[in-house]
Coordinates of C-alpha atoms in Angstrom, one line a residue:
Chain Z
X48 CA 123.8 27.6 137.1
X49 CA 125.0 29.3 133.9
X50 CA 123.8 32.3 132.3
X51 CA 123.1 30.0 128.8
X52 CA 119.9 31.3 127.6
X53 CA 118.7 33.6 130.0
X54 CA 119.8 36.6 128.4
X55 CA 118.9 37.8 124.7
X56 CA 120.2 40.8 122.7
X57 CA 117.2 42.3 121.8
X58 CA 118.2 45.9 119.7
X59 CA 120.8 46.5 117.3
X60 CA 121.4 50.4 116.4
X61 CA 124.3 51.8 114.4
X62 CA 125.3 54.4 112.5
X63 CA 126.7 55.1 108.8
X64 CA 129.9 53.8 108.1
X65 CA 132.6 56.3 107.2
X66 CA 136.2 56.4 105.9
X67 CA 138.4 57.4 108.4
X68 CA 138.0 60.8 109.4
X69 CA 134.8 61.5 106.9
X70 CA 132.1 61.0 110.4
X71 CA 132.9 64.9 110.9
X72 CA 131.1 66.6 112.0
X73 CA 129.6 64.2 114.4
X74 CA 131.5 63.1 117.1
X75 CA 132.2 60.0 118.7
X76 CA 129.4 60.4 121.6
X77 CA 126.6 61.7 118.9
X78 CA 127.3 58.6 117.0
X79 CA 127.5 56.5 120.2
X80 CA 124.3 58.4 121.4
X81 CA 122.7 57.2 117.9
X82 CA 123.8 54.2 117.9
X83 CA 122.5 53.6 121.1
X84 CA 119.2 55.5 121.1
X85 CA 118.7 53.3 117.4
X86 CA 119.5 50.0 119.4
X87 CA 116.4 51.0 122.0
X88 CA 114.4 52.1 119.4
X89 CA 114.9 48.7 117.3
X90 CA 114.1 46.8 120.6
X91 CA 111.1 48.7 121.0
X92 CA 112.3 50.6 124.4
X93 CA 113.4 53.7 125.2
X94 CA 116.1 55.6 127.1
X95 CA 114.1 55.5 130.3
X96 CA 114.2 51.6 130.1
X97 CA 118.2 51.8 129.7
X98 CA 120.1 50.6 133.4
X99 CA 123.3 49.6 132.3
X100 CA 126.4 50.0 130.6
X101 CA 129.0 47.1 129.6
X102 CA 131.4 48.2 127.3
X103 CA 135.3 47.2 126.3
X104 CA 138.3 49.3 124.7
X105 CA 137.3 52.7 126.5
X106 CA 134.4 53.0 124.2
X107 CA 132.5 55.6 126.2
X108 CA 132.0 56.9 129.9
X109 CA 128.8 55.8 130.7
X110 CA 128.8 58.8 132.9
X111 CA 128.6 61.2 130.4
X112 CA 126.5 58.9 127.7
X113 CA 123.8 58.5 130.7
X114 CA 123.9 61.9 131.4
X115 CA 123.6 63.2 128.3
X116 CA 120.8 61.1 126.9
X117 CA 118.9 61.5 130.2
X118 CA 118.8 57.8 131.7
X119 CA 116.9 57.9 134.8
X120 CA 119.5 55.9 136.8
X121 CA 122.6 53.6 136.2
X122 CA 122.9 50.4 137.8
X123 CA 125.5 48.9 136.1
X124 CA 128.9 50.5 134.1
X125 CA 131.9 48.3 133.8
X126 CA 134.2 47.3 131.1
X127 CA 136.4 44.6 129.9
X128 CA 140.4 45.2 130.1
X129 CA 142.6 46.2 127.4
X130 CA 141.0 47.0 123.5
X131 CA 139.0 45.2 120.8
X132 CA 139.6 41.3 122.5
X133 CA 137.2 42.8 124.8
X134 CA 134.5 43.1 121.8
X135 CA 132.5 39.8 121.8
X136 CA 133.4 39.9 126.0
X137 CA 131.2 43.0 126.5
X138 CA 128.2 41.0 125.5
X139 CA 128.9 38.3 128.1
X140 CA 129.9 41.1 130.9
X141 CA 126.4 42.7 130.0
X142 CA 124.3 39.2 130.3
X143 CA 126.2 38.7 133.4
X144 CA 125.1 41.5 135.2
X145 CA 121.4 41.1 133.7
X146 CA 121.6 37.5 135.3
X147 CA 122.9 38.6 138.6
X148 CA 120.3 40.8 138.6
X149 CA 122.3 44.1 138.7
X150 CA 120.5 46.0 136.1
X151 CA 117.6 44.8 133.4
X152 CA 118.5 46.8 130.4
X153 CA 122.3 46.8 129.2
X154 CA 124.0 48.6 126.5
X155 CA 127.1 47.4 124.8
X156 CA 128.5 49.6 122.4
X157 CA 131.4 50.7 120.0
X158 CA 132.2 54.1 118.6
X159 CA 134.8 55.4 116.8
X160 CA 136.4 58.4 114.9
X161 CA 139.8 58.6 113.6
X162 CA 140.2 61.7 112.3
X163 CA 142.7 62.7 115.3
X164 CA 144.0 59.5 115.5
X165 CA 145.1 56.0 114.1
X166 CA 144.7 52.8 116.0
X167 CA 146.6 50.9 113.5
X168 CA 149.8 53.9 114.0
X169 CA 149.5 53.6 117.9
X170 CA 153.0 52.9 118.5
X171 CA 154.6 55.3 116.0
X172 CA 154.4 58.2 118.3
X173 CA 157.3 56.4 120.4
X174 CA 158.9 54.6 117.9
X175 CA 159.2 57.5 115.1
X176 CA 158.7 61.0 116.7
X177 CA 162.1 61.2 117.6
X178 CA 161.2 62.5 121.4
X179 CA 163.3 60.8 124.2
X180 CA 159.9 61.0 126.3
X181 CA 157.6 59.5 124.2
X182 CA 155.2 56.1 125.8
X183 CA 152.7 54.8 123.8
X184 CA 150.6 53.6 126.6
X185 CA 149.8 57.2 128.9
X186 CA 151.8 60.7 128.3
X187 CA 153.6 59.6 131.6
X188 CA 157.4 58.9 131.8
X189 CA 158.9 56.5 130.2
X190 CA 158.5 53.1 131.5
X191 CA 162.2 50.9 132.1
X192 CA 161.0 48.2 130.0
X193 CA 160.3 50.7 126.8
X194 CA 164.3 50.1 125.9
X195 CA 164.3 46.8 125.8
X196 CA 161.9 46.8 122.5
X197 CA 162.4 50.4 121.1
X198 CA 164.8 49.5 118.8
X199 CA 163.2 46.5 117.2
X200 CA 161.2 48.9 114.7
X201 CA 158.0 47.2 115.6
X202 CA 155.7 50.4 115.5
X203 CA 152.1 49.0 114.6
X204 CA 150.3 46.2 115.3
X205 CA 150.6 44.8 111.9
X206 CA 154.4 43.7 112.0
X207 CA 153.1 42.4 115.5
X208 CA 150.2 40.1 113.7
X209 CA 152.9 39.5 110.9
X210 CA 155.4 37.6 113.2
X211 CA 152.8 35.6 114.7
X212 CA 152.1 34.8 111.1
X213 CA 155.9 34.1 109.7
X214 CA 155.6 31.5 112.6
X215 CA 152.7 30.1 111.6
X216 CA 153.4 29.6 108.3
X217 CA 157.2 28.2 108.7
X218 CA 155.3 25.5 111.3
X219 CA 152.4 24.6 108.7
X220 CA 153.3 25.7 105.5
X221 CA 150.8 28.2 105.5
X222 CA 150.6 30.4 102.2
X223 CA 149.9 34.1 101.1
X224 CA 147.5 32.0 98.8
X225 CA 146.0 31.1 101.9
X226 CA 145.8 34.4 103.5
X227 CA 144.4 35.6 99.9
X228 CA 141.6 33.5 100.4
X229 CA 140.0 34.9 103.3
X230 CA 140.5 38.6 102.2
X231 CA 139.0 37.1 98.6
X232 CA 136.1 35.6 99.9
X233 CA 135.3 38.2 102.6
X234 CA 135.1 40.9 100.1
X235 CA 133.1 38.7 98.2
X236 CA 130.8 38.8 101.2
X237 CA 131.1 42.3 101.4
X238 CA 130.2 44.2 97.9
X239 CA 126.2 42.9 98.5
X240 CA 125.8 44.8 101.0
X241 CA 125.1 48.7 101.1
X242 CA 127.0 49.3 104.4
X243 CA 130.1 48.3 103.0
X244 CA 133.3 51.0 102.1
X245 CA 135.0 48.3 99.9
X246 CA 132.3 47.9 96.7
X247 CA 134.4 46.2 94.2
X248 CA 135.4 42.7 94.1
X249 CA 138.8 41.9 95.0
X250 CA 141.2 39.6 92.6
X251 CA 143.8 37.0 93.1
X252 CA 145.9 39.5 90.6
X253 CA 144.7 42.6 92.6
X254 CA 146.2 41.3 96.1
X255 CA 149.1 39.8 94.7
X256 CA 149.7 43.6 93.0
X257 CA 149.4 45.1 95.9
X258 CA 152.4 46.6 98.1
X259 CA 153.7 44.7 100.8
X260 CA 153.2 46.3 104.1
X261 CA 155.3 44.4 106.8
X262 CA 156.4 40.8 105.1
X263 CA 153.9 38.3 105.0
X264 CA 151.5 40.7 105.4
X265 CA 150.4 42.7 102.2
X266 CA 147.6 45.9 101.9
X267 CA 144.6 43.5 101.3
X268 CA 145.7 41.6 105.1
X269 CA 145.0 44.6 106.8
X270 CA 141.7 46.1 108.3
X271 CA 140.6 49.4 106.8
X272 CA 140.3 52.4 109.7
X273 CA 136.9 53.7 110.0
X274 CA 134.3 55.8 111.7
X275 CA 131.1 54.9 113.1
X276 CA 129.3 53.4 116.0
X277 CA 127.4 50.1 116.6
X278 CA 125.1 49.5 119.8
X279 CA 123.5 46.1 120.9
X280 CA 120.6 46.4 123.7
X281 CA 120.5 43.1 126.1
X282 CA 117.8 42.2 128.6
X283 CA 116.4 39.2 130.3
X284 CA 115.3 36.1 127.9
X285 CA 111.6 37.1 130.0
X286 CA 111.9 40.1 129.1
X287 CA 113.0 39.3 125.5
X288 CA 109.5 38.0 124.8
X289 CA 107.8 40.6 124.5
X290 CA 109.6 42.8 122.4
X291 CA 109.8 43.8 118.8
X292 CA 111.9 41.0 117.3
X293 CA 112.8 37.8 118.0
X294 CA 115.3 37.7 120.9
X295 CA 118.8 36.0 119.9
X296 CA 119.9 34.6 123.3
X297 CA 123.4 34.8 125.0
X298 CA 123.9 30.8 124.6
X299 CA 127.6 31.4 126.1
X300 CA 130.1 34.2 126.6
X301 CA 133.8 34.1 127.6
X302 CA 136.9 36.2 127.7
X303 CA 139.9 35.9 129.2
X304 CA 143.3 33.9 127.4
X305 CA 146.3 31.9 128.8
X306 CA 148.2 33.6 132.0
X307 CA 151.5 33.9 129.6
X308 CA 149.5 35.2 126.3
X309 CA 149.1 38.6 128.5
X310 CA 152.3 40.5 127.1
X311 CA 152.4 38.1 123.5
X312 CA 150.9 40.8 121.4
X313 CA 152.5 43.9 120.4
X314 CA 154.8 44.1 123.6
X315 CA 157.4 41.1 124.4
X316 CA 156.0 38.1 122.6
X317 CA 157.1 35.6 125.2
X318 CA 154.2 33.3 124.5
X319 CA 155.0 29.8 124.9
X320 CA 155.9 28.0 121.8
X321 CA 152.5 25.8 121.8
X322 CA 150.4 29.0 121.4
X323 CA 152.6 31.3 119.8
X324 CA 151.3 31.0 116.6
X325 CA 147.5 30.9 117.6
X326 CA 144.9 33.4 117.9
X327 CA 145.1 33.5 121.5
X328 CA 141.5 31.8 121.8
X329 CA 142.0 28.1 122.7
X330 CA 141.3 28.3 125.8
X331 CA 138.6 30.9 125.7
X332 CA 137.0 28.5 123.0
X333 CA 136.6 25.8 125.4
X334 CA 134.8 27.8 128.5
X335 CA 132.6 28.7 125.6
X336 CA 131.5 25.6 124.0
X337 CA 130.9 24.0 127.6
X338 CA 129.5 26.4 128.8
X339 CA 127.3 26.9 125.8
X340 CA 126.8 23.2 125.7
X341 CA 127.4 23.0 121.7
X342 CA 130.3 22.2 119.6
X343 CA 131.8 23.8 116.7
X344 CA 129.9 21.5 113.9
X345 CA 126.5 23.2 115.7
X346 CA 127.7 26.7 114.8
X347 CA 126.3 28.1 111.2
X348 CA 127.9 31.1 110.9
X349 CA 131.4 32.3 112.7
X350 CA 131.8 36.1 112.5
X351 CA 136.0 36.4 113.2
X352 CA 137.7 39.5 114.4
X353 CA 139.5 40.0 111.2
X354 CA 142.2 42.8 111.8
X355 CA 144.4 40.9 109.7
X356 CA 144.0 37.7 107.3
X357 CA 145.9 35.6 109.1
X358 CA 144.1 36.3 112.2
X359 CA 140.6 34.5 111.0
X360 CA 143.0 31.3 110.1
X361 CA 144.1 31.1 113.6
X362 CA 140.6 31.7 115.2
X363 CA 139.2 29.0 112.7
X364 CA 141.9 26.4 114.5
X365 CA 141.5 27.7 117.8
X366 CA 137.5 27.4 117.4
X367 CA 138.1 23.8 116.4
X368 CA 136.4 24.7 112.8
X369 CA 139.6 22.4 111.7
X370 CA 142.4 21.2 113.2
X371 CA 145.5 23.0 114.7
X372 CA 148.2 23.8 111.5
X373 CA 145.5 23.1 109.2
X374 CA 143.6 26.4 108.4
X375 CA 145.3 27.5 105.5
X376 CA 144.6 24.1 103.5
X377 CA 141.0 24.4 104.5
X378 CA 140.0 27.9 103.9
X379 CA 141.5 26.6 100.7
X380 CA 138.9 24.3 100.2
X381 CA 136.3 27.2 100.3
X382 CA 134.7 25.8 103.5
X383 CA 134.2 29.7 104.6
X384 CA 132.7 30.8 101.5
X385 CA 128.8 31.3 101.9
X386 CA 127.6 27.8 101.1
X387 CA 131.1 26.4 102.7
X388 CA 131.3 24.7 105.9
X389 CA 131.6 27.6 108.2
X390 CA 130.5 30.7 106.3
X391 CA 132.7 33.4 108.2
X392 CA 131.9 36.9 107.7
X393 CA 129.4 37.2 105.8
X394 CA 129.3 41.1 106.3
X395 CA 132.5 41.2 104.6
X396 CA 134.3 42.1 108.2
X397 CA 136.5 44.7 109.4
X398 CA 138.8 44.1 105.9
X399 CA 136.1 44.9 103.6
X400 CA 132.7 46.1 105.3
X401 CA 133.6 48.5 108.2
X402 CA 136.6 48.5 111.1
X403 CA 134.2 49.3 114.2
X404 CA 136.4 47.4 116.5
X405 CA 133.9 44.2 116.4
X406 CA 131.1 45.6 116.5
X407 CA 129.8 44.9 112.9
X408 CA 130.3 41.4 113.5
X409 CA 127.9 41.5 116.8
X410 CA 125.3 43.3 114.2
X411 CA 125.7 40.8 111.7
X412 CA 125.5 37.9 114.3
X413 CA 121.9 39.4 115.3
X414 CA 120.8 39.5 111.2
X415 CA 121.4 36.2 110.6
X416 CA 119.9 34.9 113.4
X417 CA 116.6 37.2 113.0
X418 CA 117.1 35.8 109.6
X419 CA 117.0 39.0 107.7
X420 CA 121.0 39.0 106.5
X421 CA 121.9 40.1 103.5
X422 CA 124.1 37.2 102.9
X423 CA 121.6 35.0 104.9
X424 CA 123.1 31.8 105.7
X425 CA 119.7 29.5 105.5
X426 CA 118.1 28.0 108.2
X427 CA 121.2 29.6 110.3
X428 CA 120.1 29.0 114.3
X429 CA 123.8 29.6 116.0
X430 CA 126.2 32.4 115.1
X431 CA 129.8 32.5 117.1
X432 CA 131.7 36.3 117.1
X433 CA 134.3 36.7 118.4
X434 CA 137.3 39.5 119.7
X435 CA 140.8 40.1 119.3
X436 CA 143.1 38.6 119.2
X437 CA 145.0 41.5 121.3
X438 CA 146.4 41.4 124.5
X439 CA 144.5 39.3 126.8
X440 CA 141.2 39.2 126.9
X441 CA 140.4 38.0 124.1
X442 CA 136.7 36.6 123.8
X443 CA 134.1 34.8 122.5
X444 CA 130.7 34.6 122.3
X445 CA 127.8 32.4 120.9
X446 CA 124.5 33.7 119.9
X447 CA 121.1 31.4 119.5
X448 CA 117.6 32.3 117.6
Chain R
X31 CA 170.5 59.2 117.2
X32 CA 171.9 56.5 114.8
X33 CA 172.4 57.1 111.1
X34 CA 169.4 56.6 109.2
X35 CA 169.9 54.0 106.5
X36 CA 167.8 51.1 104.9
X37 CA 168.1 48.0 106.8
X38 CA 168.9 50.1 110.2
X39 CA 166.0 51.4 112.5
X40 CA 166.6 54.4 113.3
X41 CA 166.2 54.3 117.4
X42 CA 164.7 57.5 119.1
X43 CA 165.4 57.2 122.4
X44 CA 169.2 58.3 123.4
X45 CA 168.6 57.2 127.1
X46 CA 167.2 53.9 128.3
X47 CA 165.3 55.4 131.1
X48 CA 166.5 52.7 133.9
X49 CA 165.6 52.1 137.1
X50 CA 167.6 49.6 139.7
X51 CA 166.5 46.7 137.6
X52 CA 167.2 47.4 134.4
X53 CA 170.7 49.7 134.5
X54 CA 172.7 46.5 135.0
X55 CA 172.1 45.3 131.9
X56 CA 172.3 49.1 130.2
X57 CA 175.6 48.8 132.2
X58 CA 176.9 45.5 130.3
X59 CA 175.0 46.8 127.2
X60 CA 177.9 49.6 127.0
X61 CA 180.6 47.7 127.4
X62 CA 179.3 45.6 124.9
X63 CA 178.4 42.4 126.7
X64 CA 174.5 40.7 127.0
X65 CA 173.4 39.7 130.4
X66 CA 170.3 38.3 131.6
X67 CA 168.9 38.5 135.0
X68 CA 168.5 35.2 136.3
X69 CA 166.6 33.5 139.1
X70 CA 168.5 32.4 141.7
X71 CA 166.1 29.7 142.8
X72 CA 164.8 28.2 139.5
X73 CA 167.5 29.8 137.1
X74 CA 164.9 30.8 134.7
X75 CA 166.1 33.8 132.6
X76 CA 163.6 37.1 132.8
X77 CA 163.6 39.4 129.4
X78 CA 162.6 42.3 129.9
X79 CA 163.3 42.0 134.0
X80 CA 159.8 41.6 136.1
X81 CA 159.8 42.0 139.3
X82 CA 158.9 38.0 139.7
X83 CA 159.7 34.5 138.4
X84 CA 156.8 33.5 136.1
X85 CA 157.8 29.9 137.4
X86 CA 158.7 30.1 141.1
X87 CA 157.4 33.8 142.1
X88 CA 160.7 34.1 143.4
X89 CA 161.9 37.5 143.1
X90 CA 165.7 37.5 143.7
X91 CA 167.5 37.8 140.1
X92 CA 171.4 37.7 139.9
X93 CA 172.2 39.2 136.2
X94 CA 174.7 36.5 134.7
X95 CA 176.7 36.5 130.9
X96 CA 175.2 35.1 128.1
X97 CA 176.8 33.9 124.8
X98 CA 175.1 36.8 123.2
X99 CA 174.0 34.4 119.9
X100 CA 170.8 33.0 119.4
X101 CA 168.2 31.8 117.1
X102 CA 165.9 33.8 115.2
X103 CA 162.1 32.8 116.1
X104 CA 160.5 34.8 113.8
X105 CA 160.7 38.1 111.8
X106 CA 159.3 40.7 109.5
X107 CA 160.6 43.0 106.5
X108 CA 159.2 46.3 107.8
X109 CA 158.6 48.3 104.1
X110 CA 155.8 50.6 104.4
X111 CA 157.4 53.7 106.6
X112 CA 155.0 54.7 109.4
X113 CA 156.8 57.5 109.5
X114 CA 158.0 60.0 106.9
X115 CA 161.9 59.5 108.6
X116 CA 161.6 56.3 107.8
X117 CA 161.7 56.5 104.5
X118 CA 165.3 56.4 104.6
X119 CA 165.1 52.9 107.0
X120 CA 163.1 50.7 104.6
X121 CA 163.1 47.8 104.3
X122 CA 164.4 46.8 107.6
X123 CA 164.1 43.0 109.5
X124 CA 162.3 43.5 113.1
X125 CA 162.4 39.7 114.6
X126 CA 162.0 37.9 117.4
X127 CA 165.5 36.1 119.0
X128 CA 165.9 33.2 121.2
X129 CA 168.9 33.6 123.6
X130 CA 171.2 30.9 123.8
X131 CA 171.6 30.1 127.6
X132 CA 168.1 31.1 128.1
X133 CA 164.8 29.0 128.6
X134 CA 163.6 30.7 125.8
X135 CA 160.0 32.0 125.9
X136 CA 160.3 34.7 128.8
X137 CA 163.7 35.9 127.7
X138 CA 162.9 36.3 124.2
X139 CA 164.4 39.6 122.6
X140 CA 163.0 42.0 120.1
X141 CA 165.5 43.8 118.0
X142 CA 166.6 44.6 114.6
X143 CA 168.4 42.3 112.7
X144 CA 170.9 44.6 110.3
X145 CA 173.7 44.0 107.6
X146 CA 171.6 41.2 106.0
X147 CA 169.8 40.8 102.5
X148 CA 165.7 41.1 103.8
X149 CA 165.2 38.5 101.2
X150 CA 167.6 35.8 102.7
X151 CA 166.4 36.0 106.6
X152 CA 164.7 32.8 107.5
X153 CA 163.4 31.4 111.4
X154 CA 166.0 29.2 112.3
X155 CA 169.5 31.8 111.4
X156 CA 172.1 31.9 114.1
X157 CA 172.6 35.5 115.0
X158 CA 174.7 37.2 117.6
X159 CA 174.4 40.8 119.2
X160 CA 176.1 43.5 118.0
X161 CA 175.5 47.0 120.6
X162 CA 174.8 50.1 118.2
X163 CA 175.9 53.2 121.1
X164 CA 173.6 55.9 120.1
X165 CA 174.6 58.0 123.4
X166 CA 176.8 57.9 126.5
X167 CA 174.0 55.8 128.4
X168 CA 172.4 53.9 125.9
X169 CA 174.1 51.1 123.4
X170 CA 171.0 49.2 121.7
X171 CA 171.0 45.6 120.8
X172 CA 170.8 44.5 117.4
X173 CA 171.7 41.4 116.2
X174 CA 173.1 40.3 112.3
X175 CA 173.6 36.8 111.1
X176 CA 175.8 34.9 112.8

């Protein structure tokens, strides 16, 4: 027996948005604490109804989140592995311990402020501080294998993201026209909305104008870095009924990724040559649609992880939206433009709404399926989001009104 | 410390921090040859060394020569410095190299491809390592077109 159906996010709380650094001076738990205590609220429950924790990419200690809002007892805390993969996961860890019966009430959340730090710079500290000492992963000593990519000059993870796209696009001819398209149309997306930080339209001329980052990738293929915090409250489907909205039920979750995708991303990139140049969700994409028992012409609106441009094009193939190879040709088409085939971020994502490691796209899954988006896809009934691609897990998960 | 010049990352480690796996091929590294620990039941190639074969789980390696050429697999022009030192660095090639006398994927290596024109690097160029000694323990791989 599956969990499909028998869980339902029921509260969605967040935050403002903020440039990086601009939250101050909340902090990352107040705005985790808001976020959370907004989710409850929205759900129509309250802090003393809250049991459990599920969250990915070290987003808070439940320890001290519980203890400082007061919850009367934990039942549950446990995260996904490794960063922002983990986002869509998180749901499916959270309806899995509601199912098992571990705890009722389960918080999933992401919060973030980057005003002492920069995801998108996490490797530079080794790479360019000139210290012979210097990990990127702890504040340890230095690991043996460190030496055997220090000297590549791979410091971020967007020259990581950009060789998995020079691949992709010597073995299918992708495009930058291609990879214009998506950040085009997702900031097209975006400027309707009053969350957003981008609020002007973007231009064919404007991303071809702009500087080039790490070759193919340019300014306009990269995620902004921003503050803020997103929540989602889950809880039995029985539950569900009678609360404040319409619950949108846990049709399917998975995480997880091929054994040799572990060290692909930002490490060694040993991936064999038949996933190389994916997104890292093929097989993830499968558990999901059987266990979901739907297929990727059910699904109305797909809300991507988009760190990077090319990053939605790979998802789209690995999600069987279109065939292996054959992403860039069909974003071309305008099949993910609201009224296209798959509309895919409608909130504008992570390159044009707000970098909350995923967590905007969980919140926009929710709107459109309560129906009150505002780039509502009509009639929409099933929403996919997904995470990463990172290092493994990456995940997916598919939502039902 | 290497000299800091565009095309060449400058690398900031001067010591490659071995242990009993890795110093052999720090050891070949300084004298300027590329070796490869290798499985001694399956003879697949391990880069970076792990303590197991990915194919066998064997976990007996005997480091052997390899031609030190291989294909490039795919690449970026680094040209937005992370760092303010590496101003002087940009634009540099960072790419991904398949190892002639390896499998391949599993012995891949990352490095910096130098004395080449950014604009003319393309997956598929032959390359061959060249050791850039930045102390008395430490020569780093780079590779340059072939």
């Amino acid at each position: 027996m599956t969990m499909r159906d028998r869980t339902a996010i029921v509260g969605i709380g967040a935050t403002p948005y903020y440039k990086r650094g601009e939250s101050l001076p909340h902090t990352q738990l107040s705005m985790a604490c808001d976020a959370i205590v907004g989710a409850l609220e929205d759900a129509g429950l309250t802090v003393q109804d809250l049991d459990g924790f599920a969250i990915y990419s070290n987003s808070v200690d439940p320890a001290e989140v519980a203890s400082v809002l007061g919850v009367p007892e934990v039942r549950f805390a446990a995260s996904l592995t490794s960063g922002g993969g983990g986002s869509a996961g998180a749901l499916g860890l959270a309806a899995a311990a509601i199912h098992s019966g571990m705890a009722e009430v389960v918080v999933s959340v992401m919060t973030l402020q980057q005003a002492g730090r920069r995801l998108g710079g996490t490797q530079v500290s080794a790479g360019g501080g000139g210290s012979t000492s210097a990990n990127p992963y702890s504040a340890g000593g230095v690991p043996p294998s460190l030496a055997f990519t220090v000297g590549s000059g791979l410091l971020s993870p967007g020259s990581s993201f950009a060789l998995l796209t020079q691949r992709h696009m010597h073995l299918y001819g992708t495009t930058r026209e291609h990879l214009a398209e998506v950040a085009i149309t997702q900031r097209s997306h975006a400027i309707t909305r009053p969350t957003s930080l981008q609020t002007g339209p973007l231009t064919t001329k404007d991303y071809f104008a702009s500087r080039m980052i790490s070759d193919p990738l340019c300014l306009f293929d990269y995620t902004m870095e921003n503050d803020g915090a997103v929540a989602a409250v889950m809880t039995s489907a029985d539950r569900a009924k009678d609360l404040r909205h319409p619950p949108v039920y846990i049709l399917g979750s998975a995480h997880g990724g091929a054994g040799r995708w572990g060290p692909a991303i930002g490490k060694y990139f040993q991936a064999p040559d038949e996933y190389f140049a994916s997104s890292g969700h093929r097989p993830v994409a499968k558990r999901l649609y059987e266990m979901a028992g739907v297929t990727p012409d059910d699904v109305d609106v797909a809300l991507l992880y988009d760190h990077f441009t090319p990053m939605v094009l790979m998802q789209l193939e690995d999600y069987g939206f279109c065939g292996v190879g054959e992403s860039g040709p069909f974003v071309a088409d305008g099949n993910i433009r609201l009224g296209g085939k798959i509309p895919v971020n409608t909130h504008g994502g992570h390159l044009s709404e707000a970098y909350i490691i995923g967590f905007t796209h969980v919140r926009e899954a929710v709107e459109q399926l309560r129906g009150d988006a505002i780039n509502q896809v009509a009639g929409a009934e099933i929403a996919l989001v997904t995470g990463g691609p990172a290092g493994l897990p990456v995940s997916g998960t598919l939502l039902r009104r | 410390m290497s000299e800091i010049k565009p095309g060449v990352y400058p690398v900031p480690m001067t010591d490659p921090h071995a242990d009993a796996t890795t110093q052999p091929f720090w050891d070949a590294a300084l004298e300027g040859r590329l070796v490869g620990p290798r499985c001694t039941n399956c003879t697949t190639v391990i880069l970076p060394p792990q303590p197991r074969c990915f194919v066998c789980q064997n976990t007996v390696f005997e480091y052997v020569d390899l031609p030190g050429v291989g294909t490039v697999y795919s690449f970026t022009v680094v040209r937005h410095p992370l760092a303010p030192h590496l101003r002087e660095a940009v634009p540099y090639v960072s790419a991904i190299i398949e190892l002639d006398g390896t499998q391949g994927a599993g012995a891949r290596m990352l490095a910096n491809l130098i004395d080449v024109d950014p604009e003319t690097v393309f997956i598929g160029d032959r390359v061959r390592v060249l050791f850039d000694k930045v102390s008395d323990t430490f020569a780093v791989p780079r590779f340059t077109k072939n």
